[in-house]
mmCIF file of C-alpha atoms and ligand atoms in Angstrom:
data_model
loop_
_atom_site.group_PDB
_atom_site.id
_atom_site.type_symbol
_atom_site.label_atom_id
_atom_site.label_comp_id
_atom_site.label_asym_id
_atom_site.label_seq_id
_atom_site.Cartn_x
_atom_site.Cartn_y
_atom_site.Cartn_z
ATOM 1 C CA MET F 1 11.823 12.061 0.834
ATOM 2 C CA GLU F 2 9.948 9.101 2.263
ATOM 3 C CA THR F 3 9.180 5.658 0.932
ATOM 4 C CA THR F 4 5.912 3.935 1.809
ATOM 5 C CA LEU F 5 4.469 0.469 1.290
ATOM 6 C CA VAL F 6 1.329 -0.334 -0.679
ATOM 7 C CA LEU F 7 -0.158 -3.785 -1.158
ATOM 8 C CA ILE F 8 -2.738 -4.214 -3.889
ATOM 9 C CA LYS F 9 -4.862 -6.797 -2.107
ATOM 10 C CA PRO F 10 -6.497 -9.850 -3.683
ATOM 11 C CA SER F 11 -9.668 -7.741 -4.008
ATOM 12 C CA GLY F 12 -7.749 -5.433 -6.382
ATOM 13 C CA VAL F 13 -6.039 -8.305 -8.205
ATOM 14 C CA GLN F 14 -9.334 -10.197 -8.689
ATOM 15 C CA ARG F 15 -11.106 -7.078 -9.905
ATOM 16 C CA ALA F 16 -8.286 -6.550 -12.459
ATOM 17 C CA ILE F 17 -7.663 -2.957 -11.390
ATOM 18 C CA CYS F 18 -3.951 -3.242 -10.513
ATOM 19 C CA GLY F 19 -3.062 -1.116 -13.541
ATOM 20 C CA ALA F 20 -5.619 1.542 -12.617
ATOM 21 C CA VAL F 21 -4.356 1.699 -9.021
ATOM 22 C CA ILE F 22 -0.699 1.860 -10.064
ATOM 23 C CA SER F 23 -1.571 4.559 -12.644
ATOM 24 C CA ARG F 24 -3.026 6.748 -9.906
ATOM 25 C CA PHE F 25 0.272 6.677 -8.029
ATOM 26 C CA GLU F 26 2.312 7.254 -11.187
ATOM 27 C CA GLN F 27 0.082 10.148 -12.246
ATOM 28 C CA LYS F 28 0.427 11.719 -8.811
ATOM 29 C CA GLY F 29 4.199 11.868 -9.224
ATOM 30 C CA LEU F 30 5.178 9.107 -6.826
ATOM 31 C CA ILE F 31 8.250 7.147 -7.893
ATOM 32 C CA ILE F 32 7.996 3.352 -8.040
ATOM 33 C CA GLU F 33 11.032 2.254 -6.064
ATOM 34 C CA GLY F 34 10.003 -1.419 -5.940
ATOM 35 C CA MET F 35 7.207 -3.597 -7.308
ATOM 36 C CA LYS F 36 6.556 -7.325 -7.174
ATOM 37 C CA MET F 37 3.873 -9.986 -6.977
ATOM 38 C CA MET F 38 3.903 -12.234 -3.922
ATOM 39 C CA GLN F 39 1.755 -14.880 -2.295
ATOM 40 C CA LEU F 40 1.195 -13.983 1.372
ATOM 41 C CA ASP F 41 0.741 -16.595 4.088
ATOM 42 C CA GLU F 42 -0.641 -16.601 7.619
ATOM 43 C CA LYS F 43 2.809 -16.086 9.159
ATOM 44 C CA ILE F 44 3.547 -12.768 7.409
ATOM 45 C CA LEU F 45 -0.061 -11.601 7.847
ATOM 46 C CA ARG F 46 0.041 -12.249 11.618
ATOM 47 C CA GLU F 47 3.021 -9.872 11.731
ATOM 48 C CA HIS F 48 1.578 -7.362 9.300
ATOM 49 C CA TYR F 49 -1.838 -7.270 10.992
ATOM 50 C CA ALA F 50 -0.570 -7.873 14.567
ATOM 51 C CA HIS F 51 -2.913 -5.095 15.801
ATOM 52 C CA LEU F 52 -5.917 -7.120 14.584
ATOM 53 C CA VAL F 53 -5.157 -10.743 15.558
ATOM 54 C CA ASP F 54 -7.731 -10.739 18.383
ATOM 55 C CA ARG F 55 -10.529 -9.216 16.327
ATOM 56 C CA PRO F 56 -13.412 -11.496 15.285
ATOM 57 C CA PHE F 57 -12.882 -10.752 11.591
ATOM 58 C CA PHE F 58 -9.201 -11.800 11.646
ATOM 59 C CA PRO F 59 -9.707 -15.336 10.183
ATOM 60 C CA SER F 60 -11.789 -13.858 7.382
ATOM 61 C CA LEU F 61 -9.101 -11.209 6.764
ATOM 62 C CA ILE F 62 -6.401 -13.919 6.489
ATOM 63 C CA GLU F 63 -8.526 -15.867 4.026
ATOM 64 C CA SER F 64 -9.222 -12.759 1.972
ATOM 65 C CA MET F 65 -5.539 -11.730 1.886
ATOM 66 C CA THR F 66 -4.334 -15.167 0.722
ATOM 67 C CA VAL F 67 -6.898 -16.011 -1.965
ATOM 68 C CA THR F 68 -4.607 -14.703 -4.736
ATOM 69 C CA PRO F 69 -1.118 -13.150 -4.750
ATOM 70 C CA VAL F 70 -0.819 -9.433 -3.972
ATOM 71 C CA ILE F 71 1.199 -6.705 -5.705
ATOM 72 C CA ALA F 72 3.630 -4.990 -3.348
ATOM 73 C CA LEU F 73 4.747 -1.455 -4.206
ATOM 74 C CA ALA F 74 7.378 0.753 -2.615
ATOM 75 C CA LEU F 75 6.508 4.367 -3.484
ATOM 76 C CA ARG F 76 8.859 7.302 -2.946
ATOM 77 C CA GLY F 77 8.094 10.988 -2.676
ATOM 78 C CA VAL F 78 8.016 14.002 -0.364
ATOM 79 C CA ASN F 79 5.614 13.132 2.495
ATOM 80 C CA ALA F 80 4.842 9.918 0.609
ATOM 81 C CA VAL F 81 3.383 8.120 3.648
ATOM 82 C CA ASN F 82 0.676 10.722 4.210
ATOM 83 C CA VAL F 83 0.071 11.423 0.515
ATOM 84 C CA VAL F 84 -0.542 7.728 -0.205
ATOM 85 C CA ARG F 85 -2.761 7.269 2.886
ATOM 86 C CA GLU F 86 -4.871 10.241 1.763
ATOM 87 C CA MET F 87 -5.137 8.805 -1.746
ATOM 88 C CA THR F 88 -6.153 5.430 -0.241
ATOM 89 C CA GLY F 89 -9.147 6.741 1.746
ATOM 90 C CA SER F 90 -10.998 5.434 4.810
ATOM 91 C CA THR F 91 -10.844 1.749 5.718
ATOM 92 C CA ASN F 92 -14.497 1.084 4.876
ATOM 93 C CA ALA F 93 -14.640 1.660 1.130
ATOM 94 C CA ARG F 94 -18.359 2.480 1.297
ATOM 95 C CA LYS F 95 -17.520 5.436 3.506
ATOM 96 C CA ALA F 96 -14.302 6.435 1.727
ATOM 97 C CA ALA F 97 -14.508 9.794 -0.045
ATOM 98 C CA PRO F 98 -15.017 9.836 -3.807
ATOM 99 C CA GLY F 99 -11.683 10.584 -5.436
ATOM 100 C CA THR F 100 -9.844 8.225 -3.110
ATOM 101 C CA ILE F 101 -8.914 4.797 -4.432
ATOM 102 C CA ARG F 102 -11.131 2.944 -1.970
ATOM 103 C CA GLY F 103 -13.896 5.507 -2.521
ATOM 104 C CA ASP F 104 -13.770 5.085 -6.289
ATOM 105 C CA PHE F 105 -13.198 1.338 -6.574
ATOM 106 C CA GLY F 106 -14.647 -0.386 -3.509
ATOM 107 C CA MET F 107 -17.872 -1.275 -1.705
ATOM 108 C CA SER F 108 -16.533 -3.225 1.298
ATOM 109 C CA GLY F 109 -14.823 -2.731 4.650
ATOM 110 C CA GLN F 110 -12.684 -5.832 4.225
ATOM 111 C CA GLU F 111 -12.340 -6.080 0.428
ATOM 112 C CA ASN F 112 -10.967 -2.572 0.215
ATOM 113 C CA ILE F 113 -8.484 -2.937 -2.678
ATOM 114 C CA LEU F 114 -5.234 -1.875 -1.042
ATOM 115 C CA HIS F 115 -3.119 -1.516 2.060
ATOM 116 C CA ALA F 116 -1.035 1.601 2.704
ATOM 117 C CA SER F 117 1.393 2.211 5.593
ATOM 118 C CA ASP F 118 -0.106 4.495 8.248
ATOM 119 C CA SER F 119 3.046 6.198 9.603
ATOM 120 C CA ILE F 120 6.737 6.667 8.831
ATOM 121 C CA GLU F 121 7.581 4.053 11.496
ATOM 122 C CA SER F 122 5.119 1.516 10.028
ATOM 123 C CA ALA F 123 6.405 2.204 6.519
ATOM 124 C CA GLU F 124 9.979 1.384 7.562
ATOM 125 C CA LYS F 125 8.925 -1.870 9.223
ATOM 126 C CA GLU F 126 6.576 -2.872 6.420
ATOM 127 C CA LEU F 127 9.092 -2.159 3.646
ATOM 128 C CA ALA F 128 11.600 -4.396 5.451
ATOM 129 C CA ARG F 129 8.885 -7.066 5.814
ATOM 130 C CA PHE F 130 7.950 -7.165 2.131
ATOM 131 C CA PHE F 131 11.106 -6.129 0.236
ATOM 132 C CA LYS F 132 14.728 -7.209 0.297
ATOM 133 C CA PRO F 133 17.174 -4.268 0.003
ATOM 134 C CA GLU F 134 18.176 -5.361 -3.512
ATOM 135 C CA GLU F 135 14.532 -5.221 -4.626
ATOM 136 C CA LEU F 136 14.405 -1.440 -4.050
ATOM 137 C CA PHE F 137 15.839 0.886 -6.710
ATOM 138 C CA ASN F 138 16.975 4.410 -5.949
ATOM 139 C CA TYR F 139 16.858 6.217 -9.307
ATOM 140 C CA THR F 140 15.702 9.679 -10.333
ATOM 141 C CA PRO F 141 13.174 9.850 -13.196
ATOM 142 C CA ILE F 142 13.799 12.509 -15.864
ATOM 143 C CA THR F 143 10.453 14.135 -14.886
ATOM 144 C CA PHE F 144 11.702 14.856 -11.359
ATOM 145 C CA PRO F 145 12.300 18.648 -11.842
ATOM 146 C CA ALA F 146 8.730 18.987 -13.162
ATOM 147 C CA ILE F 147 7.290 17.183 -10.132
ATOM 148 C CA TYR F 148 9.138 19.133 -7.416
ATOM 149 C CA ALA F 149 10.480 22.662 -6.952
ATOM 150 C CA SER F 150 13.578 22.975 -4.780
ATOM 151 C CA ASP F 151 11.364 24.345 -1.956
ATOM 152 C CA ASP F 152 9.424 21.084 -1.901
ATOM 153 C CA LEU F 153 12.609 19.126 -1.447
ATOM 154 C CA ASN F 154 13.680 21.263 1.527
ATOM 155 C CA ALA F 155 10.270 20.793 3.210
HETATM 156 N N1 LIG N 201 -10.687 -4.808 8.427
HETATM 157 C C1 LIG N 201 -11.907 -5.469 8.404
HETATM 158 N N2 LIG N 201 -12.895 -5.080 9.293
HETATM 159 C C2 LIG N 201 -12.687 -4.079 10.202
HETATM 160 C C3 LIG N 201 -11.426 -3.425 10.223
HETATM 161 C C4 LIG N 201 -10.472 -3.805 9.317
HETATM 162 O O1 LIG N 201 -12.116 -6.368 7.604
HETATM 163 O O2 LIG N 201 -13.591 -3.779 10.984
HETATM 164 C C5 LIG N 201 -9.639 -5.200 7.463
HETATM 165 C C6 LIG N 201 -9.610 -4.282 6.242
HETATM 166 O O3 LIG N 201 -9.276 -5.057 5.092
HETATM 167 C C7 LIG N 201 -8.490 -3.329 6.608
HETATM 168 C C8 LIG N 201 -7.520 -4.253 7.344
HETATM 169 O O4 LIG N 201 -8.371 -5.118 8.083
HETATM 170 O O5 LIG N 201 -7.925 -2.703 5.467
HETATM 171 C C9 LIG N 201 -6.543 -3.540 8.268
HETATM 172 O O6 LIG N 201 -7.265 -2.765 9.181
HETATM 173 P P1 LIG N 201 -6.767 -1.303 9.620
HETATM 174 O O7 LIG N 201 -7.606 -0.876 10.779
HETATM 175 O O8 LIG N 201 -5.288 -1.317 9.796
HETATM 176 O O9 LIG N 201 -7.223 -0.394 8.360
HETATM 177 P P2 LIG N 201 -6.386 0.260 7.163
HETATM 178 O O10 LIG N 201 -5.082 0.752 7.728
HETATM 179 O O11 LIG N 201 -6.205 -0.800 6.093
HETATM 180 O O12 LIG N 201 -7.263 1.389 6.656
HETATM 181 MG MG1 LIG N 202 -3.730 -0.252 8.912
#
């Protein structure tokens, strides 16, 4: 089992589609291990988007990511990092496939509704960045045996 980080960005909060986005993950069978609203600032975004600090769009990205609070989600499941990335879709929402969250809800490269960790290593770092250990809850929902066969859990 893996846990991955999602941020519903200000574009998702402003569009009032947080519920719709969270529903997609719940319907898929991902377990919500943590969820909270938080106001990001430049300091945490410089860490989170360290790979982009030298890009010309970085100031605009900071502004966009701080205009409202975000919703942070920790989602658990088998291969959760890849499953959630696939559900998220390509970075540019105009090019993201229909059926993905960005593909279904967005029209922008920057205002693309959500962030999702891109690897197991990133997920570990990002979860530690956005959640304290006591904000993550390791429980098993009663639906668990209907979501996974034992083979899935050995994968
Ligand atoms: N971004 C942007 N213009 C670009 C590339 C990225 O505005 O040309 C923004 C966009 O909001 C994206 C975020 O920077 O989601 C992080 O970029 P990354 O390449 O990590 O894409 P992601 O992992 O979010 O698909
Ligand atoms: Mg990324």
